[in-house]
Amino acid sequence: MTDLTRRTAADLAAAIASGEVSALEVAQAHLDRIAKVDDKVHAFLHVDTEGALAAARAVDEKRARGEKLGPLAGVPLALKDVFTTHGIPTTCGSKILEGWLPPYDATVTRRLREADVVILGKTNMDEFAMGSSTENSAYGPSHNPWDLDRIPGGSGGGSSASLAAFEAPLAIGTDTGGSIRQPASVTGTVGVKPTYGGVSRYGLVAFSSSLDQGGPGARTVLDAALLHEVIGGYDPLDSTSINAPVPQVVEAAKLGATQGVGGVRIGVVKQFDGEGYAPGVIQRFRESVDLLRELGAEIVEINAPSFDYALPAYYLIAPSECSSNLARFDAMRYGLRVGDDGTHSAEEVTALTREAGFGAEVKRRIMLGTYALSSGYYDAYYGQAQKVRTLIIRDFEKAFGKADVLVSPTTPTTAFKIGERADDPMAMYLADLCTIPTNLAGNAGMSVPCGLAPEDGLPVGFQILAPALKDDRLYRVGAALEAALLDKWGHPILEEVPAL
Amino acid sequence: MPSITREEVAHLARLSRLDLSDAELDHFAGQLDQIVGAVARVGELPTADVPPTSHAQPLTNVFRADVVRPAGTPILDRAEVLAQAPAAEDDRFRVPRILGEE
Amino acid sequence: MTVATEPLLDFDEALERYDPVMGLEVHVELGTATKMFCSCPTVFGAEPNTQICPTCLGLPGSLPAVNGTAVEWAIRIGLALNCEIAPWCRFARKNYFYPDMPKNFQTSQYDEPISFNGHLDLEVEGQPFRIEIERAHMEEDTGKSTHVGGATGRIHGADYSLVDYNRAGIPLIEIVTKPIEVPGHLAPAVARAYVAELRDLIRALGVSEARMERGQMRCDVNLSLKPKGATKFGTRSETKNVNSLRSVERAARFEIQRHAAVLASGGTIVQETRHFHENNGTTTSGRRKEEAEDYRYFPEPDLVPIAPAKEWVEELRKTLPEPPGVRRARLAADWGISDFDMQSVVNAGALDLIVETIGAGATADQARKWWTGELARTANEQGVELADLPITPAQVARIVALITAGELTDKLARQVVEGVLAGEGDPDTVVAQRGLKVVSDDTALLAAIDDAIAANA
Ligand SMILES: [Mg+2]
Ligand SMILES: [Zn+2]
């Protein structure tokens, strides 16, 4: 039996369904792997050994009873610690929620359980998803399996690291400005931000409500598609959820892998190039574009001048919403309470608790957002950012008139060293340069690995963007590129991850 | 563009209920000033006739029926919820004395 | 807490020198089955924290979902107030911290209310008044705090508080008037009449019981004075949560006298919230608004805009009840009573009860006589609303029928009423059990006397 932790989710599901292996064996193999390597990687904040084994046993029992199993039944998964899990700690990487046991399941959590996916535990993240490196986690950073001194991206670095470290074949992340795609990019994994409203946000602890979007992470495009179909779809508990069928992403992934991208118009965004982009990133990106051309795609150049303003618009909109969303952490109903010694008022206890419970980046963004929404500044900052958002949407509309998908590097550089940008917020923010416009427009995006940068041997991500509700196009193009690169390399890129 | 002073940071901290230390006030003043300077670039684009977008999604009129706890609604157990509270008494959330009035 | 008694100027003297300007903000809790943004029930008086869910408790990850019926009722209220209905509007977040507000923002409406620019007509002392409505918007209620420790059980001096979130998230409609400028001596009465008229309208719409003593309808009285003849408004005070009709009138009157005393002595009014005290009719200082509040309103990103279709609004317009004023005039004519008598009927809270009693067969005169007489007196003595007395219009109608049939005298009928109120059963049961029938032959009378003697022996 080959190492169960090296297999794809699709493969594991088939093996479990056929009886080749039991779900329990699969779960145990991954729990063993976590026990072996997570000291070094620190992908998990909480491992739910008992819950995972119980879920796996339930799958085996179901199979023994002859019941039909879902497409991912028994497959282990790493869940970002920003989704509520009934009775299982949910911290969002923050001290303010340390020890909180949510009394309810997020819709994503519920759908995973209903699909018999085995949730291994909760993964590390930048506090409240604010960051691009997981260094903002109150529980210490995660490490990139490609080089433990480097960041695995963020905010969902725990999820991406768990995939690259073979601790889980599937992971869930959330993408507000790139927090699924950028970690996927720097760890050589696949990450998808579905169309806004495609995956329910109910139970996803909000950072920026109009931008947050949960989505799948995996080691292959097909695996991501399988997970996408499990978690996607309408949820009446989320008023911004799309009431339409989930795009046929599994179908699209299969189509891309077998039939390529003949006739697909691919737009290369002019703005995502030039200063600040590592040469190796640009090189691998261009090679991939050439490969897609060879596969029959039509390549067009796209000019989207407003994209240059996406980063500042994002750093007004997201903090504004976060300043309001995080107001609920006030020490009254759940979570940390500091200073309740009989001498302090509720107001003071709230301020003391938030001071002690929030990290520097969270405080920075709360204050930035408070500033941007203040009377006198609203129009120049928040209001103006929302207008820029309109311009970005218009540029996307124009671009999608010329191209079926847009492509760019996912992030300008490969994984940087832990600590390198720690107290330079502006430098840190640049990691999301290419991913942010999609969030502002509510479109869909994906990152697929496209090779290792020659200068440092670290993974480079290839970003694909599609119009809202056309998530299937991501999978079509992503799977085609993945298949062509696999042909070229002869093995999946993750086989080159050093032994841990 | 206005620069962010220490006093302004103190005001923002009060509004957002953060009991910042003096060192933090200094530190954040510098950083916020730098960030605000950078994000102020949104003002460079001509937007006189551009409407703001608060939501990229073109949805309106998403309503729920006035039906108590339909299937699929998470039901909370009061004891479980109160057990998660920093303090509870008499089936209620116990909070420190309240000063302000609203 | 010691309450310094603030100097007051004589009411008439105050009005010789100043003209009052009022603004009334009324919050009405809708009587929908579920809350504004979640499907929790809204039963009054439920066990603490049993009507809560992740959303109305503000738990991390929870999201709002708009109650369509609440929107419909908000539109009906807007229409009944002669408002324009916004073709497109949004919810906005009002950001401020308060322990009984679980998210530390209130989901409300800001510059895009669902209805605006309306009016409500009233009559005070025979004079007609039109109160202009600025807006009527949707929002959510807060939880309820009980203050523990300290001497008074009030918020000041309490050791800690206990919070019940059952009320958090109940739909509210906030109805805001434009500045009301009426002859000063009538201002308090106009304020009262406005709230009364609004209450009747809300009840007629069937969207809320609007019971002020239960907090289902709460009024903030904003008041300022300006020197006679001046056009510029003075600084206002905001007296919060005035929770009875009588209190609305008293609060307005008190604030006129207080403002006048401050201004007459050369002082200045500070903008602040005030608390009204039912026991002595005074107000005391609440929170000063020196650091102008900055609520940082912005469009609620968890909800999508509301765009009521024209056709829908017109459908709803057809469901509006007869305006209370029109209905009162019609009924007064039907019953052959004066406007003044009709006012007493309304003040007693007897209007609907009389209508129902007539519906059950009683004459208008008889129905009105019982409800505004004997029964109103009893309600008053017991300090309850007339409608809360344990007697139904059908029972009153039956008693009236017994009188008409000559089976009861008025005096005996009062005893029947007493029996019904005491829970002895229906009028006929009470008559039978208490032996209250009018006696028409001597045998029965003698027997009754014998019984009485035996009972007292
Ligand atoms: Mg209000
Ligand atoms: Zn609720």
mmCIF file of C-alpha atoms in Angstrom, chain A residues 86 99-103 196-197 202 210 237 239-240 242 308-309 312-313 315-316 331-335 337 340 343-347 349-352 354-355 358 360 363-364 366-368 370-371 377 380-381 384 386-391 393-394 423 425-426 429 440-442, chain B residues 1-4 8-9 11-13 15-21 24 27-28 31-32 34-36 38-57 59 62 72-77 80-81 84-87 93-100:
data_model
loop_
_atom_site.group_PDB
_atom_site.id
_atom_site.type_symbol
_atom_site.label_atom_id
_atom_site.label_comp_id
_atom_site.label_asym_id
_atom_site.label_seq_id
_atom_site.Cartn_x
_atom_site.Cartn_y
_atom_site.Cartn_z
ATOM 1 C CA HIS A 86 -19.826 23.100 17.343
ATOM 2 C CA GLY A 99 -10.934 28.510 24.643
ATOM 3 C CA TRP A 100 -14.185 29.439 22.911
ATOM 4 C CA LEU A 101 -16.297 26.429 22.030
ATOM 5 C CA PRO A 102 -18.836 27.623 19.462
ATOM 6 C CA PRO A 103 -22.397 26.472 20.141
ATOM 7 C CA TYR A 196 -18.627 35.944 -3.971
ATOM 8 C CA GLY A 197 -21.798 34.326 -2.681
ATOM 9 C CA TYR A 202 -22.701 31.692 7.706
ATOM 10 C CA SER A 210 -18.321 42.233 1.333
ATOM 11 C CA LEU A 237 -28.839 31.877 6.325
ATOM 12 C CA SER A 239 -28.398 36.827 2.495
ATOM 13 C CA THR A 240 -25.548 37.376 0.041
ATOM 14 C CA ILE A 242 -26.250 33.087 -4.675
ATOM 15 C CA ASP A 308 -3.292 49.903 -9.783
ATOM 16 C CA TYR A 309 -5.682 51.381 -7.234
ATOM 17 C CA PRO A 312 -5.320 51.246 -1.548
ATOM 18 C CA ALA A 313 -9.078 50.745 -2.082
ATOM 19 C CA TYR A 315 -6.934 48.791 2.583
ATOM 20 C CA LEU A 316 -9.796 51.204 3.149
ATOM 21 C CA ALA A 331 -15.813 40.503 26.721
ATOM 22 C CA MET A 332 -19.531 40.362 27.500
ATOM 23 C CA ARG A 333 -20.935 37.151 25.988
ATOM 24 C CA TYR A 334 -18.018 34.903 25.032
ATOM 25 C CA GLY A 335 -14.260 34.826 24.792
ATOM 26 C CA ARG A 337 -12.457 38.985 29.666
ATOM 27 C CA ASP A 340 -13.271 42.291 35.704
ATOM 28 C CA THR A 343 -13.239 48.144 40.005
ATOM 29 C CA HIS A 344 -13.693 48.496 36.270
ATOM 30 C CA SER A 345 -16.824 49.360 34.346
ATOM 31 C CA ALA A 346 -18.060 47.330 31.386
ATOM 32 C CA GLU A 347 -16.645 49.963 29.080
ATOM 33 C CA VAL A 349 -13.283 45.901 30.739
ATOM 34 C CA THR A 350 -14.054 45.919 27.020
ATOM 35 C CA ALA A 351 -11.114 48.221 26.282
ATOM 36 C CA LEU A 352 -8.740 46.252 28.516
ATOM 37 C CA ARG A 354 -9.464 44.194 23.396
ATOM 38 C CA GLU A 355 -6.084 45.659 24.230
ATOM 39 C CA PHE A 358 -5.963 41.639 19.837
ATOM 40 C CA ALA A 360 -0.896 44.655 16.506
ATOM 41 C CA LYS A 363 -5.528 46.911 16.183
ATOM 42 C CA ARG A 364 -3.952 48.722 13.254
ATOM 43 C CA ILE A 366 -9.505 48.485 13.403
ATOM 44 C CA MET A 367 -8.146 51.975 13.875
ATOM 45 C CA LEU A 368 -7.548 52.489 10.170
ATOM 46 C CA THR A 370 -12.479 53.602 12.286
ATOM 47 C CA TYR A 371 -10.594 56.503 10.751
ATOM 48 C CA TYR A 377 -13.112 61.464 6.368
ATOM 49 C CA ALA A 380 -12.366 60.934 0.983
ATOM 50 C CA TYR A 381 -11.572 57.432 2.163
ATOM 51 C CA GLN A 384 -13.835 57.137 -2.558
ATOM 52 C CA GLN A 386 -16.153 52.326 -3.077
ATOM 53 C CA LYS A 387 -16.029 54.421 -6.233
ATOM 54 C CA VAL A 388 -12.679 52.943 -7.162
ATOM 55 C CA ARG A 389 -14.352 49.611 -6.667
ATOM 56 C CA THR A 390 -16.881 50.555 -9.327
ATOM 57 C CA LEU A 391 -14.029 51.393 -11.719
ATOM 58 C CA ILE A 393 -15.633 46.239 -11.755
ATOM 59 C CA ARG A 394 -15.908 48.162 -15.028
ATOM 60 C CA ASP A 423 6.830 45.144 11.245
ATOM 61 C CA PRO A 425 2.835 46.555 7.098
ATOM 62 C CA MET A 426 3.152 48.250 3.718
ATOM 63 C CA TYR A 429 0.396 44.294 1.982
ATOM 64 C CA LEU A 440 -13.340 43.857 -4.844
ATOM 65 C CA ALA A 441 -15.246 42.774 -7.957
ATOM 66 C CA GLY A 442 -16.694 39.584 -6.468
ATOM 67 C CA MET B 1 -3.610 64.894 3.254
ATOM 68 C CA PRO B 2 -3.995 65.049 7.030
ATOM 69 C CA SER B 3 -1.294 63.366 9.000
ATOM 70 C CA ILE B 4 -2.268 61.142 11.874
ATOM 71 C CA GLU B 8 -5.843 61.288 16.746
ATOM 72 C CA VAL B 9 -4.724 57.726 17.405
ATOM 73 C CA HIS B 11 -9.259 59.257 19.761
ATOM 74 C CA LEU B 12 -9.494 56.328 17.345
ATOM 75 C CA ALA B 13 -8.498 53.971 20.159
ATOM 76 C CA LEU B 15 -13.853 54.985 19.609
ATOM 77 C CA SER B 16 -12.752 51.421 18.990
ATOM 78 C CA ARG B 17 -12.353 50.542 22.684
ATOM 79 C CA LEU B 18 -8.644 49.753 22.713
ATOM 80 C CA ASP B 19 -6.752 50.596 25.887
ATOM 81 C CA LEU B 20 -3.508 51.333 24.044
ATOM 82 C CA SER B 21 -0.255 51.848 25.909
ATOM 83 C CA GLU B 24 1.596 51.765 21.125
ATOM 84 C CA HIS B 27 4.154 53.333 17.237
ATOM 85 C CA PHE B 28 0.704 53.272 15.615
ATOM 86 C CA GLN B 31 2.434 53.496 10.987
ATOM 87 C CA LEU B 32 -1.107 54.746 10.466
ATOM 88 C CA GLN B 34 2.265 56.028 6.554
ATOM 89 C CA ILE B 35 -0.653 53.758 5.627
ATOM 90 C CA VAL B 36 -3.173 56.581 5.356
ATOM 91 C CA ALA B 38 -0.512 55.398 0.879
ATOM 92 C CA VAL B 39 -4.228 54.589 0.705
ATOM 93 C CA ALA B 40 -5.065 58.231 0.044
ATOM 94 C CA ARG B 41 -4.024 57.409 -3.520
ATOM 95 C CA VAL B 42 -7.640 56.372 -4.138
ATOM 96 C CA GLY B 43 -8.260 60.093 -4.467
ATOM 97 C CA GLU B 44 -6.106 60.289 -7.585
ATOM 98 C CA LEU B 45 -8.691 58.681 -9.849
ATOM 99 C CA PRO B 46 -11.350 60.940 -11.353
ATOM 100 C CA THR B 47 -14.625 59.665 -9.933
ATOM 101 C CA ALA B 48 -16.980 62.619 -10.129
ATOM 102 C CA ASP B 49 -19.675 60.686 -12.016
ATOM 103 C CA VAL B 50 -18.835 57.240 -10.644
ATOM 104 C CA PRO B 51 -21.354 55.690 -8.239
ATOM 105 C CA PRO B 52 -19.964 53.859 -5.196
ATOM 106 C CA THR B 53 -20.247 50.066 -4.991
ATOM 107 C CA SER B 54 -20.782 48.650 -1.530
ATOM 108 C CA HIS B 55 -21.413 45.187 -2.875
ATOM 109 C CA ALA B 56 -20.196 43.680 -6.093
ATOM 110 C CA GLN B 57 -23.251 41.482 -6.204
ATOM 111 C CA LEU B 59 -28.922 41.281 -5.612
ATOM 112 C CA VAL B 62 -33.584 38.950 -0.248
ATOM 113 C CA GLY B 72 -31.977 24.235 9.159
ATOM 114 C CA THR B 73 -31.916 27.006 11.766
ATOM 115 C CA PRO B 74 -29.194 26.533 14.371
ATOM 116 C CA ILE B 75 -30.866 26.104 17.749
ATOM 117 C CA LEU B 76 -28.837 27.198 20.753
ATOM 118 C CA ASP B 77 -28.808 25.493 24.101
ATOM 119 C CA GLU B 80 -24.203 25.754 26.634
ATOM 120 C CA VAL B 81 -24.203 29.398 25.553
ATOM 121 C CA GLN B 84 -19.199 30.034 27.233
ATOM 122 C CA ALA B 85 -19.807 33.446 28.778
ATOM 123 C CA PRO B 86 -17.107 35.020 30.970
ATOM 124 C CA ALA B 87 -19.769 35.257 33.693
ATOM 125 C CA PHE B 93 -25.081 37.201 31.005
ATOM 126 C CA ARG B 94 -23.334 38.906 33.877
ATOM 127 C CA VAL B 95 -21.470 42.045 32.825
ATOM 128 C CA PRO B 96 -19.548 44.653 34.802
ATOM 129 C CA ARG B 97 -21.407 47.791 35.842
ATOM 130 C CA ILE B 98 -22.460 49.895 32.893
ATOM 131 C CA LEU B 99 -21.460 53.545 32.945
ATOM 132 C CA GLY B 100 -22.672 55.133 29.755
#
